[in-house]
Amino acid sequence: MALSRQAASLLSSGSRRAHAFTSIHPAAAPVAFSRRLLSSLPRPHATPTTTTNTLKINNQLAPLSKAYSRSLFSSSSTLRMAHMVEGCPPLRLLLIGSPGAGKGTQSGRIQNNFEVSSISSGDLLRKNIAQGTDIGKRAAKEMKNGAFVSDEVIVKLIDSELGKLGAEQGWLLDGFPRTMTQAQTLDHTLDSLNQPLNLVIHLNVPEEVILQRIMDRWVHIPSGRVYNMTYNPPKHAGLDDVTGEPLERRPDDNPETFKIRLQKHHELTEPLLDYYKNKNILVSLAGNTSDEIYPQIRELLQTRFKPEESPSEVEGQGQA
Ligand code: ADP
């Protein structure tokens, strides 16, 4: 699919200016960097914020297992809901979305609020590059150019991470699978473990706002923590909130490479939406920012993860 006109114009107008700033050391002044860059880029058009409502989600989830779908949105019978949630398998979630859609940010928030482990293919690859492993050496060039790392390499990497998790452990995948071969291989592995994916959340963010977010992004490579200088800045400019270590710009976060990453996403990853839709486990959540989308994710996951409220609290909520 071709880039939208707005995104294409953002990409071309942002490229020269972005280059002028990417050489600034992250620890020097990321906020100043971000402000200057932002003021140099055209503002995205206003777009509707949240287009997916509960009813729509409910419809999409209807074919899910009865226990799961009823437990998520049945507001009038929450005691029964609690009972139903008990029987649910651990969350096995995939976050899918274009580059810059906020997969890393949402993954961090989900981990902070729910008991799930996260496996991020991008973070794993960046760690391997930083450590100079064979996988890192094989992946570095593709990543720098915005291409995909080979299915073989990435499948091996993720398989080994999945193998470290227990059957009762809830987890989420961020950035994997992103080709049909990867999706089918993952299904095969999970089916053989009798632990199939039970939810796929599509982060649906308009292309017009994504480039701006990418140019505003700083990361703590060892942990994968992501900061956005406008929406989610670190407490101290240029430093990770937890370790105090310097934040970095990703080498592939520039307009040229981003354009390739976006094209790869349209071409190779978007077909997975239909694949998971046909399996009745896809929910698409729309918004311009992670702050708009996260409450929808929380609502979706909350009922499932907090079944142990006292009966009075639970009934009160049910009547609200
Ligand atoms: P983003 O989603 O913003 O592109 P990621 O950190 O998920 O960022 O990925 C960064 C890069 O790592 C990708 O552009 C690609 O080169 C590589 N990569 C990550 N996950 C995969 C994957 N599942 N298959 C192939 N390449 C991947």
Coordinates of C-alpha atoms and ligand atoms in Angstrom, one line a residue:
M1 CA 0.0 0.0 0.0
A2 CA 1.3 3.4 -0.9
L3 CA 2.1 6.0 1.8
S4 CA -0.8 8.4 2.4
R5 CA -0.3 11.9 0.9
Q6 CA 0.1 13.5 4.3
A7 CA 2.6 11.0 5.5
A8 CA 4.6 11.3 2.3
S9 CA 4.7 15.0 2.7
L10 CA 5.7 14.7 6.3
L11 CA 8.4 12.3 5.4
S12 CA 9.9 14.5 2.7
S13 CA 9.6 17.8 4.6
G14 CA 10.9 16.3 7.8
S15 CA 13.9 14.5 6.3
R16 CA 16.4 17.3 5.8
R17 CA 15.6 19.0 9.1
A18 CA 15.7 15.8 11.0
H19 CA 19.2 15.1 9.8
A20 CA 20.4 18.3 11.1
F21 CA 19.5 17.2 14.6
T22 CA 20.3 13.5 14.8
S23 CA 23.9 14.2 15.5
I24 CA 23.2 15.8 18.8
H25 CA 24.2 13.6 21.7
P26 CA 21.2 12.3 23.5
A27 CA 22.4 13.3 26.9
A28 CA 23.1 16.8 25.7
A29 CA 19.6 18.1 25.3
P30 CA 16.9 15.8 24.1
V31 CA 14.1 18.2 25.1
A32 CA 15.6 21.0 23.1
F33 CA 16.2 18.6 20.2
S34 CA 12.6 17.5 20.3
R35 CA 11.2 21.0 20.5
R36 CA 13.3 22.3 17.7
L37 CA 12.5 19.4 15.5
L38 CA 8.8 19.5 16.3
S39 CA 8.6 23.2 15.5
S40 CA 10.3 22.5 12.2
L41 CA 7.9 19.8 11.2
P42 CA 4.4 20.5 9.9
R43 CA 1.6 19.8 12.4
P44 CA -0.4 16.7 11.6
H45 CA -4.1 17.2 10.7
A46 CA -6.5 16.8 13.5
T47 CA -8.0 13.3 13.4
P48 CA -10.8 11.8 15.4
T49 CA -9.4 10.5 18.6
T50 CA -11.0 7.2 19.5
T51 CA -13.1 5.5 16.9
T52 CA -13.5 2.2 18.5
N53 CA -16.2 2.0 21.1
T54 CA -17.0 -0.7 23.6
L55 CA -19.9 -2.0 21.5
K56 CA -17.6 -2.5 18.5
I57 CA -15.1 -4.3 20.6
N58 CA -17.8 -6.4 22.1
N59 CA -19.0 -7.4 18.6
Q60 CA -15.5 -8.2 17.5
L61 CA -15.0 -10.3 20.6
A62 CA -18.3 -12.1 20.4
P63 CA -16.9 -15.2 18.7
L64 CA -14.2 -15.6 21.4
S65 CA -14.7 -18.3 24.0
K66 CA -17.9 -17.6 25.8
A67 CA -16.3 -17.3 29.2
Y68 CA -13.8 -14.8 27.9
S69 CA -16.0 -12.5 25.9
R70 CA -18.8 -12.5 28.4
S71 CA -16.4 -11.7 31.2
L72 CA -15.0 -8.7 29.5
F73 CA -18.2 -6.7 29.0
S74 CA -21.0 -8.1 31.0
S75 CA -21.6 -5.2 33.3
S76 CA -24.8 -6.5 35.0
S77 CA -23.6 -9.8 36.3
T78 CA -20.1 -9.3 37.6
L79 CA -20.2 -12.0 40.1
R80 CA -20.7 -14.5 37.4
M81 CA -18.0 -12.7 35.5
A82 CA -15.6 -13.2 38.3
H83 CA -16.4 -16.9 38.3
M84 CA -15.9 -17.1 34.5
V85 CA -12.6 -15.3 34.6
E86 CA -11.2 -17.8 37.0
G87 CA -11.3 -20.5 34.3
C88 CA -9.5 -18.3 31.7
P89 CA -6.1 -19.3 30.5
P90 CA -3.2 -16.9 31.2
L91 CA -3.1 -13.9 28.8
R92 CA -1.2 -14.7 25.6
L93 CA -1.3 -11.4 23.8
L94 CA 0.2 -10.1 20.6
L95 CA 0.5 -6.3 20.1
I96 CA 0.5 -5.4 16.4
G97 CA 0.9 -2.0 14.9
S98 CA 2.9 0.0 12.5
P99 CA 6.4 1.3 13.4
G100 CA 5.8 4.1 15.9
A101 CA 2.3 3.0 16.8
G102 CA 3.4 2.7 20.5
K103 CA 3.9 -1.1 20.9
G104 CA 6.8 -0.5 23.3
T105 CA 5.0 2.1 25.3
Q106 CA 1.8 0.0 25.7
S107 CA 3.9 -3.0 26.5
G108 CA 5.5 -1.1 29.4
R109 CA 2.2 0.1 30.7
I110 CA 0.6 -3.3 30.5
Q111 CA 3.6 -4.8 32.4
N112 CA 3.3 -2.2 35.0
N113 CA -0.3 -2.9 35.6
F114 CA -0.8 -6.6 34.9
E115 CA 1.3 -9.6 35.6
V116 CA 2.7 -10.4 32.2
S117 CA 6.1 -10.9 30.8
S118 CA 7.0 -9.1 27.6
I119 CA 9.0 -10.4 24.7
S120 CA 9.9 -7.6 22.3
S121 CA 11.7 -8.7 19.1
G122 CA 13.1 -5.2 18.4
D123 CA 14.5 -4.9 22.0
L124 CA 16.0 -8.4 21.7
L125 CA 17.7 -7.6 18.4
R126 CA 19.1 -4.3 19.8
K127 CA 20.5 -6.1 22.8
N128 CA 22.1 -8.6 20.5
I129 CA 23.6 -5.9 18.5
A130 CA 24.9 -4.1 21.6
Q131 CA 26.4 -7.3 22.8
G132 CA 28.0 -8.1 19.4
T133 CA 26.5 -11.6 19.2
D134 CA 26.2 -13.5 15.9
I135 CA 22.5 -12.8 15.8
G136 CA 23.3 -9.1 16.4
K137 CA 25.9 -9.1 13.6
R138 CA 23.4 -10.7 11.2
A139 CA 20.6 -8.4 12.1
A140 CA 22.4 -5.0 12.3
K141 CA 22.4 -4.2 8.6
E142 CA 18.8 -5.0 8.0
M143 CA 17.7 -3.0 11.0
K144 CA 19.7 0.0 10.1
N145 CA 18.2 -0.1 6.6
G146 CA 14.6 -0.5 7.8
A147 CA 14.4 -4.0 6.3
F148 CA 13.1 -7.1 8.2
V149 CA 15.5 -9.5 9.8
S150 CA 15.2 -13.0 8.3
D151 CA 12.3 -15.1 9.5
E152 CA 14.8 -17.8 10.4
V153 CA 16.8 -15.6 12.8
I154 CA 13.9 -14.0 14.5
V155 CA 11.9 -17.2 14.9
K156 CA 14.9 -18.8 16.6
L157 CA 15.3 -15.8 18.9
I158 CA 11.7 -15.7 20.0
D159 CA 11.4 -19.5 20.3
S160 CA 14.2 -19.5 22.8
E161 CA 12.5 -16.7 24.8
L162 CA 9.2 -18.4 24.8
G163 CA 10.9 -21.6 26.0
K164 CA 11.9 -19.8 29.2
L165 CA 8.3 -19.1 30.2
G166 CA 6.1 -21.5 32.2
A167 CA 2.8 -22.7 30.9
E168 CA 0.9 -20.6 33.5
Q169 CA 2.8 -17.5 32.8
G170 CA 0.9 -14.7 31.0
W171 CA 2.9 -12.9 28.3
L172 CA 2.8 -10.5 25.5
L173 CA 4.6 -10.3 22.2
D174 CA 5.6 -7.0 20.9
G175 CA 6.9 -6.8 17.2
F176 CA 6.7 -10.5 16.5
P177 CA 5.3 -12.0 14.4
R178 CA 5.3 -9.5 11.5
T179 CA 5.3 -11.8 8.5
M180 CA 2.9 -14.6 7.6
T181 CA 5.6 -17.2 7.8
Q182 CA 6.4 -16.0 11.3
A183 CA 2.7 -16.0 12.3
Q184 CA 2.3 -19.6 11.1
T185 CA 5.5 -20.8 12.7
L186 CA 4.5 -19.2 16.0
D187 CA 1.0 -20.8 15.8
H188 CA 2.6 -24.1 15.2
T189 CA 5.0 -23.8 18.2
L190 CA 2.2 -22.6 20.5
D191 CA -0.2 -25.2 19.4
S192 CA 2.3 -27.9 20.1
L193 CA 2.6 -26.4 23.6
N194 CA -1.1 -26.2 23.9
Q195 CA -0.8 -22.5 24.6
P196 CA -2.3 -20.7 21.7
L197 CA -2.5 -16.9 21.4
N198 CA -5.8 -15.7 23.0
L199 CA -5.8 -12.0 22.1
V200 CA -4.3 -9.8 19.4
I201 CA -4.5 -6.0 19.9
H202 CA -4.0 -3.9 16.8
L203 CA -2.8 -0.4 17.7
N204 CA -4.5 1.7 15.1
V205 CA -2.7 5.1 14.9
P206 CA -3.1 7.4 11.9
E207 CA 0.0 7.6 9.7
E208 CA 0.0 11.4 9.8
V209 CA 1.0 11.4 13.5
I210 CA 3.4 8.6 13.5
L211 CA 6.5 10.2 12.0
Q212 CA 6.3 13.0 14.4
R213 CA 6.2 10.5 17.3
I214 CA 9.1 8.6 16.0
M215 CA 11.2 11.8 15.7
D216 CA 10.3 12.5 19.3
R217 CA 11.3 9.1 20.6
W218 CA 14.2 8.3 22.9
V219 CA 15.0 4.8 24.2
H220 CA 16.9 3.2 27.0
I221 CA 18.4 0.3 25.0
P222 CA 19.2 -2.1 27.8
S223 CA 15.6 -2.2 29.2
G224 CA 13.7 -1.1 26.0
R225 CA 12.0 1.7 28.0
V226 CA 10.6 4.2 25.5
Y227 CA 10.2 8.0 26.1
N228 CA 8.4 10.5 24.1
M229 CA 9.5 14.1 24.7
T230 CA 6.0 15.5 24.3
Y231 CA 3.8 12.9 25.9
N232 CA 6.0 10.9 28.1
P233 CA 9.3 12.7 28.8
P234 CA 11.9 11.3 31.3
K235 CA 12.1 12.9 34.7
H236 CA 15.6 14.2 33.9
A237 CA 16.3 15.2 30.3
G238 CA 18.3 12.6 28.5
L239 CA 18.3 10.0 31.3
D240 CA 16.4 6.8 32.0
D241 CA 14.0 7.2 34.9
V242 CA 15.0 3.9 36.5
T243 CA 18.7 3.6 36.0
G244 CA 19.7 7.2 35.3
E245 CA 21.6 5.9 32.2
P246 CA 21.7 8.0 29.0
L247 CA 18.9 7.6 26.5
E248 CA 19.6 7.1 22.9
R249 CA 18.0 7.8 19.5
R250 CA 17.5 4.6 17.5
P251 CA 19.6 4.7 14.3
D252 CA 16.5 3.6 12.3
D253 CA 14.3 6.5 13.6
N254 CA 14.9 8.9 10.8
P255 CA 12.5 9.8 8.0
E256 CA 14.2 7.8 5.2
T257 CA 14.4 4.5 7.1
F258 CA 11.0 5.1 8.6
K259 CA 9.5 5.3 5.1
I260 CA 10.9 1.8 4.3
R261 CA 9.7 0.4 7.7
L262 CA 6.2 1.7 7.0
Q263 CA 6.2 0.1 3.6
K264 CA 7.4 -3.2 4.9
H265 CA 4.6 -3.0 7.5
H266 CA 1.9 -2.4 4.9
E267 CA 3.3 -5.1 2.6
L268 CA 4.2 -7.9 5.1
T269 CA 2.6 -7.2 8.4
E270 CA -0.9 -5.9 7.6
P271 CA -2.0 -9.2 6.1
L272 CA -1.7 -10.6 9.6
L273 CA -4.7 -8.5 10.6
D274 CA -7.0 -10.6 8.5
Y275 CA -5.3 -13.8 9.6
Y276 CA -6.1 -13.0 13.3
K277 CA -9.5 -11.6 12.4
N278 CA -10.4 -15.0 10.9
K279 CA -9.3 -16.6 14.1
N280 CA -11.6 -14.3 16.1
I281 CA -8.9 -13.0 18.4
L282 CA -8.3 -9.5 16.9
V283 CA -9.3 -6.3 18.6
S284 CA -8.5 -3.0 16.9
L285 CA -8.1 0.0 19.1
A286 CA -7.7 3.5 17.6
G287 CA -6.3 6.7 18.9
N288 CA -3.7 9.4 18.1
T289 CA -1.6 8.8 21.2
S290 CA -0.7 6.0 23.6
D291 CA -2.6 8.0 26.3
E292 CA -5.8 7.6 24.2
I293 CA -5.3 4.0 23.5
Y294 CA -4.1 2.7 26.8
P295 CA -7.4 3.1 28.7
Q296 CA -9.0 1.0 26.1
I297 CA -6.4 -1.7 26.6
R298 CA -6.8 -1.5 30.3
E299 CA -10.5 -1.9 30.1
L300 CA -10.1 -4.9 27.9
L301 CA -7.7 -6.6 30.2
Q302 CA -8.9 -5.4 33.6
T303 CA -11.9 -7.6 34.0
R304 CA -9.8 -10.6 33.2
F305 CA -7.0 -9.8 35.6
K306 CA -8.9 -8.4 38.6
P307 CA -11.6 -11.0 39.3
E308 CA -11.0 -11.1 43.1
E309 CA -12.9 -7.9 44.2
S310 CA -15.3 -8.3 47.1
P311 CA -18.9 -9.1 46.1
S312 CA -20.2 -5.7 47.2
E313 CA -17.6 -3.8 45.2
V314 CA -18.2 -6.0 42.2
E315 CA -22.0 -5.6 42.3
G316 CA -21.7 -1.8 42.7
Q317 CA -19.6 -1.7 39.6
G318 CA -22.1 -3.8 37.8
Q319 CA -24.9 -1.3 38.4
A320 CA -22.9 1.7 37.4
Ligands
ADP1 P1 9.2 -0.7 15.1 O1 8.0 -1.5 15.3 O2 9.1 0.7 15.5 O3 9.7 -0.8 13.7 P2 10.9 -2.6 16.5 O4 11.8 -2.3 17.7 O5 9.8 -3.5 16.8 O6 10.4 -1.2 16.0 O7 11.8 -3.2 15.3 C1 12.9 -2.6 14.9 C2 13.5 -3.3 13.7 O8 13.9 -4.6 14.1 C3 12.6 -3.6 12.5 O9 12.6 -2.5 11.6 C4 13.2 -4.8 11.9 O10 14.4 -4.5 11.2 C5 13.7 -5.6 13.1 N1 12.6 -6.5 13.6 C6 11.9 -6.5 14.8 N2 11.0 -7.5 14.9 C7 11.1 -8.2 13.7 C8 10.5 -9.3 13.2 N3 9.5 -9.9 13.9 N4 10.8 -9.7 12.0 C9 11.8 -9.2 11.2 N5 12.5 -8.1 11.7 C10 12.1 -7.6 12.9

